[in-house]
Short mmCIF file of C-alpha atoms in Angstrom, two decimals:
data_model
loop_
_atom_site.label_atom_id
_atom_site.label_comp_id
_atom_site.label_asym_id
_atom_site.label_seq_id
_atom_site.Cartn_x
_atom_site.Cartn_y
_atom_site.Cartn_z
CA PRO A 1 99.41 102.07 9.67
CA PHE A 2 98.13 101.20 6.20
CA ASN A 3 98.33 97.50 7.00
CA ASN A 4 96.40 98.05 10.25
CA TRP A 5 93.78 100.00 8.31
CA LEU A 6 93.47 97.14 5.82
CA ASP A 7 92.96 94.59 8.62
CA GLY A 8 90.33 96.71 10.38
CA THR A 9 88.54 97.46 7.12
CA ARG A 10 88.31 93.81 6.16
CA GLU A 11 86.77 93.00 9.56
CA ASP A 12 84.22 95.81 9.20
CA LEU A 13 83.20 94.72 5.71
CA VAL A 14 82.36 91.18 6.81
CA ASP A 15 80.83 92.19 10.16
CA MET A 16 77.33 90.77 10.70
CA PHE A 17 74.54 93.20 11.56
CA ILE A 18 70.93 93.04 12.78
CA VAL A 19 68.54 95.91 12.10
CA HIS A 20 64.80 96.33 12.64
CA THR A 21 63.99 99.70 11.07
CA MET A 22 64.59 101.77 7.97
CA GLU A 23 66.53 104.26 10.05
CA GLU A 24 68.96 101.61 11.22
CA ILE A 25 69.71 100.21 7.76
CA GLN A 26 69.97 103.72 6.35
CA GLY A 27 72.52 104.54 9.03
CA LEU A 28 74.64 101.56 7.98
CA MET A 29 74.35 102.52 4.31
CA ASP A 30 75.36 106.12 5.04
CA ALA A 31 78.38 104.89 6.99
CA HIS A 32 79.31 102.55 4.13
CA ALA A 33 78.98 105.37 1.59
CA ALA A 34 81.24 107.57 3.72
CA PHE A 35 83.76 104.73 3.87
CA LYS A 36 83.72 104.28 0.10
CA ALA A 37 84.46 107.98 -0.30
CA THR A 38 87.82 107.36 1.40
CA LEU A 39 88.88 104.58 -0.96
CA GLY A 40 90.42 107.04 -3.41
CA GLU A 41 92.89 108.26 -0.81
CA ALA A 42 93.57 104.70 0.28
CA ASP A 43 94.31 103.73 -3.30
CA LYS A 44 96.82 106.58 -3.57
CA GLU A 45 98.55 105.43 -0.39
CA TYR A 46 98.66 101.85 -1.66
CA ASN A 47 100.17 102.95 -4.98
CA SER A 48 102.76 105.11 -3.26
CA ILE A 49 103.89 102.12 -1.18
CA VAL A 50 104.04 99.90 -4.26
CA ASN A 51 106.05 102.53 -6.14
CA LEU A 52 108.51 102.74 -3.25
CA VAL A 53 108.96 98.97 -3.32
CA ARG A 54 109.53 99.03 -7.08
CA GLU A 55 112.07 101.83 -6.72
CA VAL A 56 113.96 99.84 -4.08
CA GLU A 57 113.91 96.75 -6.27
CA SER A 58 115.25 98.78 -9.20
CA ILE A 59 118.14 100.21 -7.16
CA VAL A 60 119.04 96.80 -5.70
CA LYS A 61 119.00 95.29 -9.14
CA GLN A 62 120.95 98.13 -10.70
CA PHE A 63 123.71 98.11 -8.10
CA GLN A 64 123.43 94.41 -7.26
CA ILE A 65 123.26 95.06 -3.53
CA PRO A 66 123.34 91.76 -1.59
CA GLY A 67 120.31 91.45 0.76
CA GLY A 68 119.09 94.82 -0.36
CA LEU A 69 115.46 93.69 -0.53
CA GLU A 70 115.38 92.67 3.13
CA ASN A 71 113.70 95.14 5.51
CA PRO A 72 114.70 94.87 9.17
CA TYR A 73 111.76 97.11 10.21
CA THR A 74 108.85 94.89 9.00
CA THR A 75 108.06 91.39 7.90
CA LEU A 76 105.40 92.62 5.50
CA THR A 77 106.01 92.45 1.79
CA ALA A 78 104.45 94.25 -1.11
CA LEU A 79 102.71 90.99 -2.01
CA ASP A 80 101.03 90.90 1.42
CA LEU A 81 99.67 94.41 1.01
CA THR A 82 98.56 93.72 -2.55
CA LYS A 83 96.56 90.66 -1.45
CA LYS A 84 94.89 92.52 1.42
CA TRP A 85 94.09 95.49 -0.79
CA SER A 86 92.59 93.15 -3.37
CA ASP A 87 90.45 91.53 -0.66
CA VAL A 88 89.14 94.92 0.42
CA ARG A 89 88.22 95.90 -3.14
CA GLN A 90 86.27 92.64 -3.54
CA LEU A 91 84.51 92.94 -0.18
CA VAL A 92 83.21 96.45 -0.88
CA PRO A 93 80.70 95.45 -3.62
CA GLN A 94 79.73 92.39 -1.58
CA ARG A 95 78.90 94.68 1.32
CA ASP A 96 76.92 96.86 -1.09
CA GLY A 97 74.84 93.84 -2.07
CA THR A 98 74.24 92.78 1.53
CA LEU A 99 73.11 96.25 2.54
CA GLN A 100 70.85 96.57 -0.51
CA ALA A 101 69.21 93.22 0.29
CA GLU A 102 68.59 94.32 3.87
CA LEU A 103 67.23 97.65 2.60
CA ARG A 104 64.68 95.83 0.43
CA LYS A 105 63.72 93.67 3.42
CA GLN A 106 63.22 96.69 5.66
CA GLN A 107 61.23 98.47 2.94
CA ASN A 108 58.93 95.46 2.75
CA ASN A 109 58.69 95.38 6.56
CA GLU A 110 57.80 99.06 6.57
CA LEU A 111 55.08 98.41 4.02
CA LEU A 112 53.69 95.60 6.18
CA ARG A 113 53.74 97.88 9.24
CA ARG A 114 51.78 100.55 7.40
CA GLN A 115 49.31 98.04 5.96
CA PHE A 116 48.67 96.51 9.38
CA ALA A 117 48.43 99.91 11.07
CA GLU A 118 46.00 101.28 8.48
CA LYS A 119 43.68 98.32 8.97
CA ALA A 120 44.16 98.07 12.74
CA ASN A 121 43.51 101.79 13.22
CA ALA A 122 40.11 101.24 11.61
CA VAL A 123 39.19 97.91 13.22
CA GLY A 124 40.29 98.83 16.77
CA PRO A 125 38.13 101.96 17.15
CA TRP A 126 35.21 100.17 15.46
CA ILE A 127 35.33 97.40 18.07
CA GLU A 128 35.54 100.00 20.85
CA ARG A 129 32.53 101.89 19.49
CA GLN A 130 30.46 98.73 19.29
CA LEU A 131 31.44 97.81 22.86
CA ASP A 132 30.36 101.24 24.09
CA ALA A 133 27.09 101.04 22.17
CA VAL A 134 26.26 97.54 23.45
CA THR A 135 27.09 98.60 27.01
CA ALA A 136 24.86 101.65 26.62
CA ILE A 137 21.98 99.46 25.48
CA GLY A 138 22.50 97.20 28.48
CA LEU A 139 22.52 100.16 30.86
CA GLY A 140 20.04 102.39 29.06
CA LEU A 141 16.38 103.03 29.66
CA GLN A 142 15.33 104.05 26.17
CA GLY A 143 12.63 101.91 24.67
CA THR A 144 11.15 98.64 25.81
CA LEU A 145 13.05 95.44 26.46
CA GLU A 146 11.88 94.24 23.08
CA ASP A 147 13.40 97.34 21.48
CA GLN A 148 16.69 96.72 23.29
CA LEU A 149 16.69 93.07 22.22
CA HIS A 150 16.08 94.05 18.61
CA ARG A 151 18.95 96.54 18.65
CA LEU A 152 21.31 94.02 20.27
CA LYS A 153 20.56 91.47 17.57
CA GLU A 154 21.20 94.11 14.93
CA TYR A 155 24.62 94.72 16.48
CA GLU A 156 25.23 90.98 16.60
CA GLN A 157 24.55 90.69 12.87
CA ALA A 158 26.73 93.72 12.10
CA VAL A 159 29.62 92.24 14.09
CA TYR A 160 29.53 88.95 12.20
CA GLN A 161 29.43 90.83 8.90
CA TYR A 162 32.46 92.88 9.97
CA LYS A 163 34.51 89.77 10.75
CA VAL A 164 36.01 89.80 7.23
CA HIS A 165 38.09 92.84 8.25
CA LEU A 166 39.54 90.96 11.20
CA GLU A 167 40.38 88.04 8.92
CA GLU A 168 42.21 90.40 6.55
CA LEU A 169 44.20 91.68 9.51
CA GLU A 170 45.10 88.13 10.46
CA LYS A 171 46.64 87.58 7.02
CA ILE A 172 48.73 90.75 7.29
CA HIS A 173 49.72 89.75 10.82
CA GLN A 174 50.93 86.40 9.53
CA ALA A 175 53.25 88.19 7.09
CA VAL A 176 54.38 90.48 9.92
CA GLN A 177 55.32 87.48 12.03
CA GLU A 178 57.17 85.83 9.17
CA GLY A 179 59.12 89.06 8.69
CA MET A 180 60.10 88.99 12.40
CA ILE A 181 58.58 92.44 12.89
CA PHE A 182 58.11 93.09 16.60
CA GLU A 183 57.29 96.81 16.80
CA ASN A 184 54.93 99.09 14.91
CA ARG A 185 55.10 102.79 15.65
CA TYR A 186 52.12 103.52 13.41
CA THR A 187 49.49 101.94 15.66
CA GLN A 188 48.78 101.26 19.32
CA TYR A 189 46.93 98.07 18.43
CA THR A 190 48.39 94.58 18.26
CA MET A 191 46.73 91.50 16.85
CA GLU A 192 46.45 90.13 20.37
CA THR A 193 44.62 93.20 21.71
CA LEU A 194 42.27 93.19 18.72
CA ARG A 195 41.46 89.51 19.21
CA VAL A 196 40.72 90.14 22.89
CA GLY A 197 38.55 93.14 22.03
CA TRP A 198 36.67 91.10 19.43
CA GLU A 199 35.97 88.30 21.89
CA GLN A 200 34.89 90.82 24.53
CA LEU A 201 32.48 92.36 22.02
CA LEU A 202 30.93 89.00 21.12
CA THR A 203 30.70 88.03 24.79
CA SER A 204 29.12 91.36 25.71
CA ILE A 205 26.51 91.07 22.96
CA ASN A 206 25.61 87.49 23.87
CA ARG A 207 25.48 88.28 27.58
CA ASN A 208 23.26 91.31 27.04
CA ILE A 209 20.95 89.36 24.72
CA ASN A 210 20.61 86.61 27.32
CA GLU A 211 20.05 89.10 30.14
CA THR A 212 17.45 91.00 28.14
CA GLU A 213 15.61 87.81 27.21
CA ASN A 214 15.67 86.77 30.88
CA GLN A 215 14.34 90.17 31.91
CA ILE A 216 11.49 89.80 29.43
CA LEU A 217 10.66 86.39 30.87
CA THR A 218 10.90 87.73 34.42
CA ARG A 219 8.71 90.72 33.60
CA ASP A 220 6.06 88.63 31.89
CA SER A 221 6.05 85.74 34.37
CA LYS A 222 5.99 87.95 37.47
CA GLY A 223 3.56 90.48 36.07
CA ILE A 224 5.66 93.59 36.69
CA THR A 225 5.21 96.55 34.38
CA GLN A 226 7.74 98.16 32.07
CA GLU A 227 7.62 101.22 34.34
CA GLN A 228 8.63 99.13 37.35
CA LEU A 229 11.40 97.53 35.35
CA ASN A 230 12.67 100.94 34.27
CA GLU A 231 12.62 102.11 37.89
CA PHE A 232 14.70 99.12 38.97
CA ARG A 233 17.14 99.64 36.10
CA SER A 234 17.41 103.38 36.77
CA SER A 235 18.20 102.86 40.45
CA PHE A 236 20.70 100.11 39.69
CA ASN A 237 22.48 102.25 37.09
CA HIS A 238 22.57 105.23 39.44
CA PHE A 239 24.60 103.34 42.01
CA ASP A 240 26.66 101.46 39.41
CA LYS A 241 29.10 104.38 39.21
CA ASN A 242 31.77 102.50 37.27
CA ARG A 243 29.30 101.05 34.76
CA THR A 244 30.40 97.50 35.49
CA GLY A 245 26.91 95.99 35.47
CA ARG A 246 27.21 94.97 39.11
CA LEU A 247 26.97 96.53 42.56
CA ALA A 248 29.23 96.19 45.58
CA PRO A 249 27.39 95.41 48.85
CA ASP A 250 27.38 99.04 50.03
CA GLU A 251 26.13 100.21 46.61
CA PHE A 252 23.44 97.52 46.65
CA LYS A 253 22.32 98.59 50.11
CA SER A 254 22.05 102.23 49.02
CA CYS A 255 20.10 101.12 45.96
CA LEU A 256 17.60 99.21 48.10
CA VAL A 257 17.11 102.21 50.37
CA SER A 258 16.53 104.47 47.35
CA LEU A 259 13.73 102.13 46.26
CA GLY A 260 12.03 102.45 49.64
CA TYR A 261 13.35 99.25 51.17
CA SER A 262 13.71 99.64 54.93
CA ILE A 263 17.01 98.42 56.35
CA GLY A 264 17.69 99.30 59.97
CA LYS A 265 21.02 100.66 61.12
CA ASP A 266 21.08 98.39 64.15
CA ARG A 267 22.33 94.83 64.53
CA GLN A 268 19.04 93.41 63.30
CA GLY A 269 19.32 95.57 60.19
CA ASP A 270 22.75 94.14 59.50
CA ILE A 271 21.39 90.62 59.93
CA ASP A 272 18.50 91.35 57.56
CA PHE A 273 20.87 92.78 54.96
CA GLN A 274 23.17 89.78 55.19
CA ARG A 275 20.15 87.56 54.62
CA ILE A 276 19.30 89.54 51.49
CA LEU A 277 22.91 89.35 50.30
CA ALA A 278 22.81 85.58 50.66
CA ILE A 279 19.84 85.57 48.29
CA VAL A 280 21.24 87.88 45.59
CA ASP A 281 24.87 86.72 45.89
CA PRO A 282 24.65 83.05 46.88
CA ASN A 283 28.24 82.35 45.79
CA SER A 284 29.63 85.22 47.92
CA SER A 285 31.36 86.81 44.92
CA GLY A 286 31.21 90.22 46.59
CA TYR A 287 28.99 91.71 43.87
CA VAL A 288 25.32 91.78 42.91
CA GLN A 289 24.57 91.32 39.21
CA PHE A 290 21.56 93.07 37.69
CA ASP A 291 19.74 89.81 36.95
CA ALA A 292 19.94 88.77 40.62
CA PHE A 293 18.91 92.27 41.70
CA LEU A 294 15.95 92.23 39.30
CA ASP A 295 14.84 88.81 40.46
CA PHE A 296 14.95 89.94 44.09
CA MET A 297 13.11 93.19 43.45
CA THR A 298 10.51 91.37 41.36
CA ARG A 299 9.82 88.99 44.22
CA GLU A 300 9.73 91.92 46.62
CA SER A 301 7.24 93.79 44.46
CA THR A 302 4.91 90.78 44.49
CA ASP A 303 5.66 89.91 48.10
CA THR A 304 2.14 90.42 49.46
CA ASP A 305 0.82 87.38 47.64
CA THR A 306 3.90 85.36 48.53
CA ALA A 307 3.67 86.23 52.23
CA GLU A 308 -0.02 85.36 52.26
CA GLN A 309 0.75 82.02 50.66
CA VAL A 310 3.29 81.27 53.41
CA ILE A 311 0.81 82.33 56.09
CA ASP A 312 -1.83 80.05 54.57
CA SER A 313 0.65 77.17 54.60
CA PHE A 314 1.40 77.69 58.29
CA ARG A 315 -2.33 77.99 59.06
CA ILE A 316 -2.90 74.57 57.52
CA LEU A 317 -0.03 73.10 59.55
CA ALA A 318 -1.45 74.71 62.70
CA GLY A 319 -4.95 73.34 62.13
CA ASP A 320 -6.41 76.83 61.48
CA LYS A 321 -5.07 78.17 64.77
CA PRO A 322 -3.64 81.75 64.68
CA TYR A 323 -0.45 80.35 66.20
CA ILE A 324 1.67 77.23 65.83
CA LEU A 325 3.57 75.05 68.30
CA ALA A 326 7.18 73.90 68.06
CA ASP A 327 6.10 70.24 68.10
CA GLU A 328 3.81 70.87 65.14
CA LEU A 329 6.66 72.44 63.17
CA ARG A 330 8.99 69.55 63.98
CA ARG A 331 6.33 67.05 62.96
CA GLU A 332 5.41 68.70 59.65
CA LEU A 333 8.69 70.21 58.40
CA PRO A 334 12.18 68.86 57.70
CA PRO A 335 14.39 69.21 60.81
CA ASP A 336 16.53 72.07 59.51
CA GLN A 337 13.52 74.11 58.37
CA ALA A 338 11.65 73.41 61.58
CA GLU A 339 14.53 74.61 63.76
CA TYR A 340 14.98 77.66 61.54
CA CYS A 341 11.35 78.65 62.10
CA ILE A 342 11.35 77.85 65.82
CA GLN A 343 14.42 80.02 66.44
CA ARG A 344 13.03 83.00 64.52
CA MET A 345 9.29 83.00 65.18
CA PRO A 346 8.30 85.49 67.88
CA PRO A 347 5.98 84.35 70.71
CA TYR A 348 2.29 84.62 69.90
CA LYS A 349 0.71 87.37 72.02
CA GLY A 350 -2.92 86.85 71.10
CA PRO A 351 -5.67 85.50 73.37
CA ASN A 352 -6.16 81.85 74.29
CA ALA A 353 -2.62 80.86 73.32
CA GLN A 354 -1.05 77.66 74.55
CA PRO A 355 2.36 77.79 76.29
CA GLY A 356 5.13 78.07 73.69
CA ALA A 357 2.78 79.36 70.97
CA LEU A 358 4.61 80.96 68.03
CA ASP A 359 3.41 83.82 65.80
CA TYR A 360 3.71 82.48 62.25
CA ARG A 361 1.96 85.52 60.71
CA SER A 362 4.57 88.04 61.93
CA PHE A 363 7.30 85.60 60.96
CA SER A 364 5.96 85.18 57.41
CA THR A 365 5.54 88.92 56.89
CA ALA A 366 9.09 89.58 58.11
CA LEU A 367 10.48 86.91 55.83
CA TYR A 368 9.00 88.81 52.90
CA GLY A 369 8.60 85.70 50.84
CA GLU A 370 11.93 84.03 51.58
CA SER A 371 12.47 80.97 49.36
CA ASP A 372 13.55 78.50 52.07
CA LEU A 373 9.91 78.11 53.07
#
């Protein structure tokens, strides 16, 4: 049994181990300490065996017994046990050194975890707060567009000034990677999630700045008031339940109705709505962005002038007649536009009309300033 114990002990003392936490290395060290506490008893057993061998040797020598040192019950000798016991005694301090080295490594890893977590637990929430604030500016109605633009640029400057904290985190993360540290129970944030959040923040700021600048240009070029702009934004936000900055078709339709836009519930109403969708979502993405919505509503709010301009254009083509003929449309317009108008213009019902006369005034008013013409 003692020989078996020696063999098993030698294997345990040279066994390789992989740990990732302080708890794991401490568990190995506790087990090693418990093992070392048994060495005293093992030493006593070894000495008792050696003493028995010496006693046998003394008797054999004293009585000169031929073959007395041979043992038919084992091939082991005292020399074998002595060598194995010596190996064990040498391996014990070596194991101590290996465990201590791993302990120092895990202590350093633990320090890196805490350093990263302390910094990440500050940077992560800061990024989230800035994202929320920028989103609120983009969705909010407080102040003029110029006020919103000024605040967005202040956030942009603050973000770039804060970048030094992200760079410090990158340095700690590099040490974490070199230490092969894969888990950190002290934080929910990883370097990857923080990088993504940072890029999202920069993208959100830049997008909102661009959108706000475009809204200022749209407002000034189209002549709509700040009050009209606020009304459009308020309606859009009301139906943007998820605060995504875009509306699904049904949300967009409800938004139009809330602004007084008449959309019938019949087949013609569906056709009209699909025509509007083609204008605000030309790529058929399935969503209407605020910029496209604003551009549409701006054109709608100034539609009277636009419709009159279209009517004037048709009047010129018709030679000042209150109606126009299909041949005149085909002669003056590109083929696709001519056929579009011919198919959609209602018959002219006024007096003195020629056969096939078309009502371009009703058509222009219904188009509401559509861009194809």
